[in-house]
PDB file of C-alpha atoms in Angstrom:
ATOM      1  CA  MET A 975      29.003 -50.984  91.671  1.00 68.00           C
ATOM      2  CA  THR A 976      27.100 -48.762  89.053  1.00 90.00           C
ATOM      3  CA  PHE A 977      27.018 -45.403  89.355  1.00 96.00           C
ATOM      4  CA  GLU A 978      22.800 -45.827  89.813  1.00 94.00           C
ATOM      5  CA  ASN A 979      23.359 -47.994  92.877  1.00 94.00           C
ATOM      6  CA  LEU A 980      25.847 -45.513  94.326  1.00 97.00           C
ATOM      7  CA  LYS A 981      23.698 -42.678  93.887  1.00 97.00           C
ATOM      8  CA  LEU A 982      21.486 -44.046  96.836  1.00 96.00           C
ATOM      9  CA  GLN A 983      24.684 -44.703  98.984  1.00 97.00           C
ATOM     10  CA  VAL A 984      25.666 -40.914  98.216  1.00 98.00           C
ATOM     11  CA  ILE A 985      22.483 -39.624  99.258  1.00 97.00           C
ATOM     12  CA  ALA A 986      22.676 -42.121 102.596  1.00 97.00           C
ATOM     13  CA  THR A 987      26.015 -40.929 103.574  1.00 97.00           C
ATOM     14  CA  LEU A 988      24.945 -37.309 103.236  1.00 97.00           C
ATOM     15  CA  SER A 989      21.971 -37.731 105.215  1.00 96.00           C
ATOM     16  CA  GLU A 990      23.899 -39.389 108.377  1.00 93.00           C
ATOM     17  CA  THR A 991      22.373 -37.509 111.070  1.00 89.00           C
ATOM     18  CA  ASN A 992      24.751 -36.636 114.265  1.00 89.00           C
ATOM     19  CA  THR A 993      27.737 -36.351 111.702  1.00 91.00           C
ATOM     20  CA  GLU A 994      29.409 -33.246 111.256  1.00 96.00           C
ATOM     21  CA  ARG A 995      29.610 -31.951 107.665  1.00 97.00           C
ATOM     22  CA  ASP A 996      33.445 -32.524 106.993  1.00 97.00           C
ATOM     23  CA  ALA A 997      32.816 -36.114 108.502  1.00 97.00           C
ATOM     24  CA  LYS A 998      30.222 -36.397 105.966  1.00 98.00           C
ATOM     25  CA  LEU A 999      32.358 -35.412 103.215  1.00 98.00           C
ATOM     26  CA  LYS A1000      35.117 -37.463 104.089  1.00 98.00           C
ATOM     27  CA  ASN A1001      32.788 -40.839 104.225  1.00 98.00           C
ATOM     28  CA  LEU A1002      31.556 -39.674 100.922  1.00 98.00           C
ATOM     29  CA  CYS A1003      35.174 -39.626  99.632  1.00 98.00           C
ATOM     30  CA  GLN A1004      35.887 -43.248 101.323  1.00 98.00           C
ATOM     31  CA  LEU A1005      32.749 -44.467  99.445  1.00 98.00           C
ATOM     32  CA  LEU A1006      33.553 -43.303  96.043  1.00 98.00           C
ATOM     33  CA  SER A1007      37.334 -44.529  96.583  1.00 97.00           C
ATOM     34  CA  ASP A1008      36.057 -47.896  97.628  1.00 97.00           C
ATOM     35  CA  ASN A1009      33.578 -48.581  95.003  1.00 97.00           C
ATOM     36  CA  VAL A1010      35.181 -46.940  91.965  1.00 97.00           C
ATOM     37  CA  ASP A1011      38.339 -48.895  91.313  1.00 96.00           C
ATOM     38  CA  TYR A1012      39.683 -46.307  89.306  1.00 97.00           C
ATOM     39  CA  TYR A1013      39.014 -43.338  91.642  1.00 98.00           C
ATOM     40  CA  ASN A1014      42.602 -43.426  93.537  1.00 96.00           C
ATOM     41  CA  TRP A1015      42.365 -40.008  95.200  1.00 96.00           C
ATOM     42  CA  VAL A1016      39.331 -38.167  95.877  1.00 98.00           C
ATOM     43  CA  GLY A1017      38.832 -35.143  97.566  1.00 97.00           C
ATOM     44  CA  PHE A1018      37.190 -31.519  97.936  1.00 98.00           C
ATOM     45  CA  TYR A1019      39.259 -28.300  97.482  1.00 98.00           C
ATOM     46  CA  PHE A1020      37.109 -24.929  98.922  1.00 98.00           C
ATOM     47  CA  ALA A1021      37.181 -21.576  97.155  1.00 98.00           C
ATOM     48  CA  ASN A1022      38.062 -18.336  99.109  1.00 97.00           C
ATOM     49  CA  HIS A1023      36.986 -16.050  96.728  1.00 96.00           C
ATOM     50  CA  GLU A1024      38.615 -13.018  98.773  1.00 97.00           C
ATOM     51  CA  THR A1025      42.471 -14.782  98.171  1.00 98.00           C
ATOM     52  CA  LYS A1026      41.437 -16.059  95.131  1.00 98.00           C
ATOM     53  CA  THR A1027      42.576 -19.392  96.288  1.00 98.00           C
ATOM     54  CA  LEU A1028      41.376 -23.242  96.923  1.00 97.00           C
ATOM     55  CA  HIS A1029      41.860 -24.901 100.126  1.00 98.00           C
ATOM     56  CA  LEU A1030      42.395 -28.662 100.582  1.00 97.00           C
ATOM     57  CA  GLY A1031      39.222 -30.080 102.471  1.00 98.00           C
ATOM     58  CA  PRO A1032      38.550 -33.639 103.472  1.00 98.00           C
ATOM     59  CA  TYR A1033      39.596 -36.492 100.992  1.00 97.00           C
ATOM     60  CA  VAL A1034      41.171 -39.888 100.921  1.00 97.00           C
ATOM     61  CA  GLY A1035      44.175 -41.083  99.287  1.00 95.00           C
ATOM     62  CA  ALA A1036      47.869 -40.158  99.260  1.00 92.00           C
ATOM     63  CA  GLU A1037      48.626 -37.166 100.876  1.00 91.00           C
ATOM     64  CA  THR A1038      49.483 -33.890  99.120  1.00 89.00           C
ATOM     65  CA  ASP A1039      51.446 -30.952  99.677  1.00 88.00           C
ATOM     66  CA  HIS A1040      48.612 -29.373  97.482  1.00 89.00           C
ATOM     67  CA  THR A1041      46.750 -27.655 100.383  1.00 94.00           C
ATOM     68  CA  VAL A1042      46.471 -24.392  98.833  1.00 96.00           C
ATOM     69  CA  ILE A1043      46.017 -23.560  94.970  1.00 95.00           C
ATOM     70  CA  PRO A1044      45.581 -20.161  93.593  1.00 96.00           C
ATOM     71  CA  PHE A1045      42.994 -19.860  90.989  1.00 97.00           C
ATOM     72  CA  GLY A1046      43.957 -20.481  87.838  1.00 94.00           C
ATOM     73  CA  LYS A1047      47.134 -22.678  88.533  1.00 93.00           C
ATOM     74  CA  GLY A1048      46.695 -26.566  88.108  1.00 90.00           C
ATOM     75  CA  ILE A1049      43.373 -28.115  87.121  1.00 92.00           C
ATOM     76  CA  CYS A1050      41.296 -27.141  90.033  1.00 93.00           C
ATOM     77  CA  GLY A1051      42.431 -23.820  89.744  1.00 94.00           C
ATOM     78  CA  GLN A1052      41.596 -23.438  86.192  1.00 94.00           C
ATOM     79  CA  VAL A1053      38.073 -25.350  87.444  1.00 96.00           C
ATOM     80  CA  ALA A1054      37.663 -22.273  90.023  1.00 96.00           C
ATOM     81  CA  GLU A1055      37.835 -20.069  86.962  1.00 96.00           C
ATOM     82  CA  SER A1056      36.084 -21.929  84.462  1.00 96.00           C
ATOM     83  CA  ASN A1057      33.222 -23.085  86.182  1.00 97.00           C
ATOM     84  CA  ALA A1058      33.192 -26.026  84.230  1.00 97.00           C
ATOM     85  CA  ASN A1059      34.357 -29.683  84.425  1.00 97.00           C
ATOM     86  CA  PHE A1060      37.464 -30.179  83.548  1.00 95.00           C
ATOM     87  CA  VAL A1061      38.764 -34.186  82.241  1.00 95.00           C
ATOM     88  CA  VAL A1062      42.175 -34.813  82.058  1.00 93.00           C
ATOM     89  CA  PRO A1063      42.738 -38.238  80.082  1.00 93.00           C
ATOM     90  CA  ASP A1064      46.611 -38.005  80.441  1.00 90.00           C
ATOM     91  CA  VAL A1065      47.873 -35.763  82.759  1.00 83.00           C
ATOM     92  CA  SER A1066      51.368 -35.942  81.218  1.00 82.00           C
ATOM     93  CA  ALA A1067      50.099 -33.938  77.931  1.00 81.00           C
ATOM     94  CA  GLN A1068      48.632 -31.363  80.191  1.00 70.00           C
ATOM     95  CA  ASP A1069      50.534 -27.817  80.237  1.00 65.00           C
ATOM     96  CA  ASN A1070      49.077 -25.966  83.426  1.00 61.00           C
ATOM     97  CA  TYR A1071      49.143 -29.737  85.268  1.00 63.00           C
ATOM     98  CA  ILE A1072      50.454 -29.771  89.118  1.00 65.00           C
ATOM     99  CA  ALA A1073      52.028 -33.093  89.914  1.00 61.00           C
ATOM    100  CA  CYS A1074      50.970 -34.645  93.101  1.00 64.00           C
ATOM    101  CA  SER A1075      52.552 -38.252  92.208  1.00 64.00           C
ATOM    102  CA  PHE A1076      53.904 -40.045  89.646  1.00 72.00           C
ATOM    103  CA  THR A1077      51.210 -42.363  89.986  1.00 82.00           C
ATOM    104  CA  VAL A1078      48.867 -40.144  88.913  1.00 88.00           C
ATOM    105  CA  LYS A1079      47.742 -40.459  84.912  1.00 92.00           C
ATOM    106  CA  SER A1080      44.655 -38.922  84.897  1.00 94.00           C
ATOM    107  CA  GLU A1081      42.252 -36.295  86.647  1.00 94.00           C
ATOM    108  CA  ILE A1082      38.788 -35.076  86.829  1.00 96.00           C
ATOM    109  CA  VAL A1083      37.282 -32.076  88.179  1.00 97.00           C
ATOM    110  CA  VAL A1084      34.062 -31.277  88.731  1.00 98.00           C
ATOM    111  CA  PRO A1085      32.934 -27.559  90.196  1.00 98.00           C
ATOM    112  CA  LEU A1086      30.571 -27.672  93.399  1.00 98.00           C
ATOM    113  CA  PHE A1087      28.011 -24.606  93.232  1.00 97.00           C
ATOM    114  CA  VAL A1088      25.701 -23.406  96.018  1.00 96.00           C
ATOM    115  CA  ASP A1089      22.987 -21.311  95.037  1.00 93.00           C
ATOM    116  CA  GLY A1090      24.884 -20.151  91.647  1.00 93.00           C
ATOM    117  CA  LYS A1091      28.202 -19.636  93.290  1.00 95.00           C
ATOM    118  CA  ASN A1092      31.199 -22.107  92.600  1.00 97.00           C
ATOM    119  CA  ILE A1093      32.497 -22.790  96.387  1.00 97.00           C
ATOM    120  CA  GLY A1094      34.715 -25.295  95.436  1.00 97.00           C
ATOM    121  CA  GLN A1095      35.094 -28.579  93.824  1.00 98.00           C
ATOM    122  CA  ILE A1096      35.436 -32.423  93.949  1.00 98.00           C
ATOM    123  CA  ASP A1097      38.597 -33.673  92.318  1.00 97.00           C
ATOM    124  CA  ILE A1098      39.864 -37.240  91.777  1.00 96.00           C
ATOM    125  CA  ASP A1099      42.810 -38.729  90.696  1.00 95.00           C
ATOM    126  CA  SER A1100      43.498 -41.966  88.982  1.00 96.00           C
ATOM    127  CA  HIS A1101      46.122 -44.240  87.885  1.00 95.00           C
ATOM    128  CA  VAL A1102      44.836 -45.114  84.866  1.00 95.00           C
ATOM    129  CA  ILE A1103      45.260 -43.220  81.800  1.00 96.00           C
ATOM    130  CA  ASP A1104      41.796 -41.958  80.273  1.00 97.00           C
ATOM    131  CA  PRO A1105      39.353 -43.737  82.784  1.00 97.00           C
ATOM    132  CA  PHE A1106      36.813 -41.437  82.800  1.00 98.00           C
ATOM    133  CA  THR A1107      33.734 -40.948  80.801  1.00 97.00           C
ATOM    134  CA  GLU A1108      30.572 -38.816  80.402  1.00 97.00           C
ATOM    135  CA  ALA A1109      28.777 -40.871  82.726  1.00 97.00           C
ATOM    136  CA  ASP A1110      31.737 -40.130  85.578  1.00 98.00           C
ATOM    137  CA  GLU A1111      30.954 -36.289  84.548  1.00 97.00           C
ATOM    138  CA  ARG A1112      27.175 -36.811  85.306  1.00 98.00           C
ATOM    139  CA  PHE A1113      27.617 -38.999  88.377  1.00 98.00           C
ATOM    140  CA  LEU A1114      29.988 -36.573  90.170  1.00 98.00           C
ATOM    141  CA  GLU A1115      27.543 -33.248  89.085  1.00 98.00           C
ATOM    142  CA  PHE A1116      24.923 -35.343  91.079  1.00 98.00           C
ATOM    143  CA  VAL A1117      27.108 -35.836  93.892  1.00 98.00           C
ATOM    144  CA  ASN A1118      27.959 -32.115  94.004  1.00 98.00           C
ATOM    145  CA  GLN A1119      23.966 -31.467  93.933  1.00 97.00           C
ATOM    146  CA  GLU A1120      24.035 -33.510  96.784  1.00 98.00           C
ATOM    147  CA  VAL A1121      27.022 -31.964  98.547  1.00 98.00           C
ATOM    148  CA  ALA A1122      25.359 -28.660  98.081  1.00 97.00           C
ATOM    149  CA  LYS A1123      22.364 -29.225 100.262  1.00 96.00           C
ATOM    150  CA  LEU A1124      25.000 -29.392 102.956  1.00 97.00           C
ATOM    151  CA  PHE A1125      25.915 -25.829 102.352  1.00 94.00           C
ATOM    152  CA  SER A1126      22.654 -24.273 101.370  1.00 79.00           C
ATOM    153  CA  LYS A1127      20.819 -21.993 104.140  1.00 61.00           C
TER     154      LYS A1127
END
């Protein structure tokens, strides 16, 4: 399925009535995991700016011990500070990488902004080296723009 086709399903998933926000996010993770073959772990981390930590939100994929990540640590922690997308073609070449599983070969993290503030991020791990392109970045930015609507006042 193309990213363009997936966009309509993203909107539909996030627009479901009578569904709690976390359930919508979990359904979104499942949608992405099911439809992009190299998205092997899909999840959200949410920022606590007072403690400068990220906290694991809804996700699909292998269980992770990384439920709390300090700002600056690992790829997710770096994105919490930089407010910029981070694509890692090969995690074994990354110094500040927190290993989740030996099966993870690459990662992409895109920050989630609500009213101009970085409140978290979508994090995707792949079992393939270097699968992520600019098209993934643009698509995930779109996903996060739609997710942000669930948090806007």
